């Protein structure tokens, strides 16, 4: 399950966003909204494709993919030195796949006017300092061995020294060359600035000029960093989630310009950043969505479901969800030449519906 850490300055609206996202779910088990800890929640990712596939396949149950959110508090200037709640919370971000950086885009009496770049930088610099510390510590640990001539340690030392020099220049590591990023990741996978970032501008009113002016600024900043940006009205979105009547709900969403499904919006952006795709299965009358790393072969997909399917893998029949739905049945899609038989080297594509054949 993809894990997303919601970070940002105090009063940016992180908890409001967290609540909006984790409440935005109901319908089918097993995920729903589950509170693991007060600040950890799992939301199911509504995916219209699932409903359409389920209909064609006469599935009796739908199981969406899920996304885990952490509401990460305690990040203030100096957090890396233990200010505020300090490192305890930075360590929670380290295990996440994507950082959702929440930026305040509304006025609050106790806070100065929103300042996109300044606010973003304050947090980004804490991340950089925190990574610096981790890299330094690791370097100290391996230095002796490297200096004694151990080849592996020397390689690691050279990679980490490079990372440290970039951090010293206040460069987040995700901005480096893909190859360098992969090397650094192989030694220290938990560095925060290696992680992809989704900037979320939290606004009062998504239709206002003020909000949109701030959003333009944020998009510019995100583009410079190769990050993604979106605008959410967390407080209104949370109110939307508390409306049960479908008609009133969609009127409310339309009036205020809200996402009917904020989780899907966030999940789509996070999947893109995390290089994840979705494939589907319909075995045992259960229509299920699964996440998978881009460029994975079909054995990895099989492994996700059950190691026995990977072990006993013979072949798979694959149809794109859109072809399946367009032709109205698996059989009709097959007759139209849209079902493909693939072996173990097949690279799974987003939207594949997969029927595994395996020795039990
Ligand atoms: N006006 C306005 N207030 C908001 C919005 N989102 C959050 N707030 C308020 O801002 C304050 C801080 O929000 P909170 O979610 O606790 O921020 P956190 O410190 O980042 O977790 C609370 O009083 C929220 O009600 C918003 O979109 N508009
Ligand atoms: Mg909070």
mmCIF file of C-alpha atoms in Angstrom, residues 105-107 113-114 116 201 203-219 231 256:
data_model
loop_
_atom_site.group_PDB
_atom_site.id
_atom_site.type_symbol
_atom_site.label_atom_id
_atom_site.label_comp_id
_atom_site.label_asym_id
_atom_site.label_seq_id
_atom_site.Cartn_x
_atom_site.Cartn_y
_atom_site.Cartn_z
ATOM 1 C CA UNK A 105 -3.190 29.262 1.118
ATOM 2 C CA UNK A 106 -5.639 31.049 3.404
ATOM 3 C CA UNK A 107 -5.390 33.815 5.952
ATOM 4 C CA UNK A 113 0.002 36.320 5.033
ATOM 5 C CA UNK A 114 0.638 33.129 3.092
ATOM 6 C CA UNK A 116 4.356 30.158 -0.784
ATOM 7 C CA UNK A 201 -2.149 24.244 -1.588
ATOM 8 C CA UNK A 203 -7.228 27.176 0.284
ATOM 9 C CA UNK A 204 -10.384 28.644 1.706
ATOM 10 C CA UNK A 205 -12.145 28.995 -1.637
ATOM 11 C CA UNK A 206 -10.836 27.242 -4.750
ATOM 12 C CA UNK A 207 -12.718 29.645 -7.013
ATOM 13 C CA UNK A 208 -11.274 32.871 -5.630
ATOM 14 C CA UNK A 209 -8.690 34.955 -7.419
ATOM 15 C CA UNK A 210 -6.479 34.960 -4.332
ATOM 16 C CA UNK A 211 -6.378 31.160 -4.220
ATOM 17 C CA UNK A 212 -5.636 30.893 -7.903
ATOM 18 C CA UNK A 213 -2.886 33.478 -7.754
ATOM 19 C CA UNK A 214 -1.199 31.489 -4.983
ATOM 20 C CA UNK A 215 -1.720 28.293 -6.931
ATOM 21 C CA UNK A 216 0.041 29.739 -9.987
ATOM 22 C CA UNK A 217 3.011 30.524 -7.750
ATOM 23 C CA UNK A 218 3.017 27.044 -6.299
ATOM 24 C CA UNK A 219 2.796 25.412 -9.719
ATOM 25 C CA UNK A 231 -5.151 22.811 -4.860
ATOM 26 C CA UNK A 256 -17.755 25.446 -4.038
#
